[in-house]
DNA sequence: ATATTGACGGGCA
DNA sequence: GTGCCCGCCAATA
């Protein structure tokens, strides 16, 4: 499909292990910084795709509260499994784990 | 083809 | 500093 979903998936799939990305970041990389909602919408369908949607979090560094796999709790475990530190219950330090395309 | 929804972001009160 | 509201784009029903 030539939908933006595929485009978004391609970007999310490029996120290196041990790093995270934000919806705004994906939206920007996919072409429009305003389509953050569309990114989330695409993630909602990522269940059937091999996309590390658990590495995609809020621009605030918080995990998605409506995560469709097992809730923020499951996502948090996945991130910690990647080597990412999760503060409190559902917050990631973007200053350390935010994925940078430049690298 | 139209309306509603949908894992959000950023701005303003 | 926190909370609330509006806006945006695309997909699905």
PDB file of C-alpha atoms (C1' of nucleotides) in Angstrom:
ATOM      1  CA  UNK A   1       0.000   0.000   0.000  1.00  0.00           C
ATOM      2  CA  UNK A   2       1.221   3.494  -0.678  1.00  0.00           C
ATOM      3  CA  UNK A   3      -0.515   4.828   2.371  1.00  0.00           C
ATOM      4  CA  UNK A   4       1.226   6.991   4.908  1.00  0.00           C
ATOM      5  CA  UNK A   5       0.949   4.086   7.298  1.00  0.00           C
ATOM      6  CA  UNK A   6       3.608   2.248   5.310  1.00  0.00           C
ATOM      7  CA  UNK A   7       5.719   5.375   5.324  1.00  0.00           C
ATOM      8  CA  UNK A   8       5.322   5.751   9.061  1.00  0.00           C
ATOM      9  CA  UNK A   9       6.006   2.060   9.633  1.00  0.00           C
ATOM     10  CA  UNK A  10       9.231   2.350   7.641  1.00  0.00           C
ATOM     11  CA  UNK A  11      10.417   5.127   9.904  1.00  0.00           C
ATOM     12  CA  UNK A  12       9.424   3.388  13.121  1.00  0.00           C
ATOM     13  CA  UNK A  13      11.188   0.242  11.950  1.00  0.00           C
ATOM     14  CA  UNK A  14      14.384   2.248  11.572  1.00  0.00           C
ATOM     15  CA  UNK A  15      14.443   3.115  15.242  1.00  0.00           C
ATOM     16  CA  UNK A  16      17.565   1.415  16.642  1.00  0.00           C
ATOM     17  CA  UNK A  17      17.278  -0.868  19.625  1.00  0.00           C
ATOM     18  CA  UNK A  18      17.820   0.969  22.873  1.00  0.00           C
ATOM     19  CA  UNK A  19      16.351   4.165  21.471  1.00  0.00           C
ATOM     20  CA  UNK A  20      12.872   5.668  21.476  1.00  0.00           C
ATOM     21  CA  UNK A  21      11.011   8.124  19.273  1.00  0.00           C
ATOM     22  CA  UNK A  22       8.062  10.411  19.748  1.00  0.00           C
ATOM     23  CA  UNK A  23       4.886  10.755  17.732  1.00  0.00           C
ATOM     24  CA  UNK A  24       5.917  14.275  16.786  1.00  0.00           C
ATOM     25  CA  UNK A  25       9.283  12.963  15.610  1.00  0.00           C
ATOM     26  CA  UNK A  26       7.709  10.287  13.437  1.00  0.00           C
ATOM     27  CA  UNK A  27       5.173  12.759  12.129  1.00  0.00           C
ATOM     28  CA  UNK A  28       7.931  15.172  11.181  1.00  0.00           C
ATOM     29  CA  UNK A  29      10.019  12.471   9.497  1.00  0.00           C
ATOM     30  CA  UNK A  30       6.990  11.236   7.607  1.00  0.00           C
ATOM     31  CA  UNK A  31       6.559  14.666   6.076  1.00  0.00           C
ATOM     32  CA  UNK A  32       4.196  16.709   8.239  1.00  0.00           C
ATOM     33  CA  UNK A  33       4.805  17.715  11.848  1.00  0.00           C
ATOM     34  CA  UNK A  34       1.065  18.234  12.298  1.00  0.00           C
ATOM     35  CA  UNK A  35      -0.001  14.665  11.641  1.00  0.00           C
ATOM     36  CA  UNK A  36       1.011  13.385  15.073  1.00  0.00           C
ATOM     37  CA  UNK A  37      -2.495  11.980  15.448  1.00  0.00           C
ATOM     38  CA  UNK A  38      -2.181  10.089  12.203  1.00  0.00           C
ATOM     39  CA  UNK A  39       1.014   8.546  13.499  1.00  0.00           C
ATOM     40  CA  UNK A  40      -0.822   7.285  16.540  1.00  0.00           C
ATOM     41  CA  UNK A  41      -3.575   6.056  14.285  1.00  0.00           C
ATOM     42  CA  UNK A  42      -1.034   4.132  12.252  1.00  0.00           C
ATOM     43  CA  UNK A  43       0.402   2.665  15.431  1.00  0.00           C
ATOM     44  CA  UNK A  44      -3.068   1.459  16.310  1.00  0.00           C
ATOM     45  CA  UNK A  45      -2.858  -0.742  13.229  1.00  0.00           C
ATOM     46  CA  UNK A  46       0.770  -1.717  13.767  1.00  0.00           C
ATOM     47  CA  UNK A  47      -0.404  -4.840  15.583  1.00  0.00           C
ATOM     48  CA  UNK A  48      -0.444  -6.699  12.281  1.00  0.00           C
ATOM     49  CA  UNK A  49       2.938  -5.300  11.241  1.00  0.00           C
ATOM     50  CA  UNK A  50       6.464  -5.935  12.484  1.00  0.00           C
ATOM     51  CA  UNK A  51       6.806  -2.447  13.862  1.00  0.00           C
ATOM     52  CA  UNK A  52       8.386  -1.672  17.251  1.00  0.00           C
ATOM     53  CA  UNK A  53       5.484   0.547  18.191  1.00  0.00           C
ATOM     54  CA  UNK A  54       6.533   0.234  21.827  1.00  0.00           C
ATOM     55  CA  UNK A  55       9.485   2.513  21.034  1.00  0.00           C
ATOM     56  CA  UNK A  56       7.134   5.285  20.039  1.00  0.00           C
ATOM     57  CA  UNK A  57       6.041   7.490  22.926  1.00  0.00           C
ATOM     58  CA  UNK A  58       4.613  10.922  23.666  1.00  0.00           C
ATOM     59  CA  UNK A  59       6.622  14.063  22.920  1.00  0.00           C
ATOM     60  CA  UNK A  60       6.589  14.505  26.705  1.00  0.00           C
ATOM     61  CA  UNK A  61       8.503  11.248  27.099  1.00  0.00           C
ATOM     62  CA  UNK A  62       5.482   9.507  28.580  1.00  0.00           C
ATOM     63  CA  UNK A  63       4.223   6.187  27.281  1.00  0.00           C
ATOM     64  CA  UNK A  64       0.911   5.910  25.469  1.00  0.00           C
ATOM     65  CA  UNK A  65      -1.819   5.391  28.000  1.00  0.00           C
ATOM     66  CA  UNK A  66      -3.961   3.629  25.433  1.00  0.00           C
ATOM     67  CA  UNK A  67      -1.282   1.256  24.251  1.00  0.00           C
ATOM     68  CA  UNK A  68      -3.155  -1.534  22.497  1.00  0.00           C
ATOM     69  CA  UNK A  69      -0.786  -4.423  23.248  1.00  0.00           C
ATOM     70  CA  UNK A  70      -0.885  -4.720  27.031  1.00  0.00           C
ATOM     71  CA  UNK A  71      -1.204  -1.160  28.223  1.00  0.00           C
ATOM     72  CA  UNK A  72       1.597   1.146  29.317  1.00  0.00           C
ATOM     73  CA  UNK A  73       2.728  -1.532  31.731  1.00  0.00           C
ATOM     74  CA  UNK A  74       3.588  -3.938  28.915  1.00  0.00           C
ATOM     75  CA  UNK A  75       5.220  -1.229  26.865  1.00  0.00           C
ATOM     76  CA  UNK A  76       7.296  -0.185  29.859  1.00  0.00           C
ATOM     77  CA  UNK A  77       8.597  -3.728  30.279  1.00  0.00           C
ATOM     78  CA  UNK A  78       9.492  -3.855  26.588  1.00  0.00           C
ATOM     79  CA  UNK A  79      11.410  -0.584  26.807  1.00  0.00           C
ATOM     80  CA  UNK A  80      13.307  -1.711  29.892  1.00  0.00           C
ATOM     81  CA  UNK A  81      14.089  -4.916  28.032  1.00  0.00           C
ATOM     82  CA  UNK A  82      15.633  -2.756  25.301  1.00  0.00           C
ATOM     83  CA  UNK A  83      17.911  -1.175  27.876  1.00  0.00           C
ATOM     84  CA  UNK A  84      15.855   1.988  28.175  1.00  0.00           C
ATOM     85  CA  UNK A  85      15.357   3.422  31.629  1.00  0.00           C
ATOM     86  CA  UNK A  86      11.755   4.161  32.514  1.00  0.00           C
ATOM     87  CA  UNK A  87      11.271   6.676  35.292  1.00  0.00           C
ATOM     88  CA  UNK A  88       8.400   6.160  37.694  1.00  0.00           C
ATOM     89  CA  UNK A  89       5.851   4.031  35.882  1.00  0.00           C
ATOM     90  CA  UNK A  90       5.657   5.329  32.348  1.00  0.00           C
ATOM     91  CA  UNK A  91       8.200   8.050  31.626  1.00  0.00           C
ATOM     92  CA  UNK A  92      11.362   7.807  29.510  1.00  0.00           C
ATOM     93  CA  UNK A  93      14.298  10.224  29.560  1.00  0.00           C
ATOM     94  CA  UNK A  94      14.187  11.649  26.051  1.00  0.00           C
ATOM     95  CA  UNK A  95      17.477  13.434  26.706  1.00  0.00           C
ATOM     96  CA  UNK A  96      19.198  10.053  26.736  1.00  0.00           C
ATOM     97  CA  UNK A  97      17.074   7.679  24.686  1.00  0.00           C
ATOM     98  CA  UNK A  98      15.504   9.876  22.028  1.00  0.00           C
ATOM     99  CA  UNK A  99      16.447   8.505  18.621  1.00  0.00           C
ATOM    100  CA  UNK A 100      18.496  10.857  16.449  1.00  0.00           C
ATOM    101  CA  UNK A 101      18.491  10.269  12.711  1.00  0.00           C
ATOM    102  CA  UNK A 102      21.741  12.169  12.440  1.00  0.00           C
ATOM    103  CA  UNK A 103      23.637   9.330  14.013  1.00  0.00           C
TER     104      UNK A 103
ATOM    105  C1'  DA B   1     -19.042  10.462  -0.885  1.00  0.00           C
ATOM    106  C1'  DT B   2     -19.725  12.179   4.107  1.00  0.00           C
ATOM    107  C1'  DA B   3     -19.167  11.897   9.025  1.00  0.00           C
ATOM    108  C1'  DT B   4     -16.798  10.205  12.999  1.00  0.00           C
ATOM    109  C1'  DT B   5     -13.037   8.553  15.148  1.00  0.00           C
ATOM    110  C1'  DG B   6      -8.217   8.097  16.549  1.00  0.00           C
ATOM    111  C1'  DA B   7      -1.677   5.432  20.507  1.00  0.00           C
ATOM    112  C1'  DC B   8      -1.243  13.525  19.916  1.00  0.00           C
ATOM    113  C1'  DG B   9       0.927  18.222  19.961  1.00  0.00           C
ATOM    114  C1'  DG B  10       1.145  22.597  20.993  1.00  0.00           C
ATOM    115  C1'  DG B  11      -0.862  26.907  22.630  1.00  0.00           C
ATOM    116  C1'  DC B  12      -3.533  29.521  25.757  1.00  0.00           C
ATOM    117  C1'  DA B  13      -6.186  30.383  30.330  1.00  0.00           C
TER     118       DA B  13
ATOM    119  C1'  DG C   1       3.339  24.908  36.861  1.00  0.00           C
ATOM    120  C1'  DT C   2      -0.975  22.667  35.641  1.00  0.00           C
ATOM    121  C1'  DG C   3      -5.147  22.055  33.090  1.00  0.00           C
ATOM    122  C1'  DC C   4      -8.090  22.644  29.297  1.00  0.00           C
ATOM    123  C1'  DC C   5      -9.121  23.438  24.439  1.00  0.00           C
ATOM    124  C1'  DC C   6      -8.407  23.540  19.680  1.00  0.00           C
ATOM    125  C1'  DG C   7      -6.509  22.016  15.562  1.00  0.00           C
ATOM    126  C1'  DC C   8      -4.731  18.448  11.886  1.00  0.00           C
ATOM    127  C1'  DC C   9      -4.578  14.566   8.646  1.00  0.00           C
ATOM    128  C1'  DA C  10      -5.927  10.099   7.249  1.00  0.00           C
ATOM    129  C1'  DA C  11      -8.404   5.811   7.736  1.00  0.00           C
ATOM    130  C1'  DT C  12     -12.560   3.277   8.633  1.00  0.00           C
ATOM    131  C1'  DA C  13     -17.533   2.629   9.004  1.00  0.00           C
TER     132       DA C  13
END
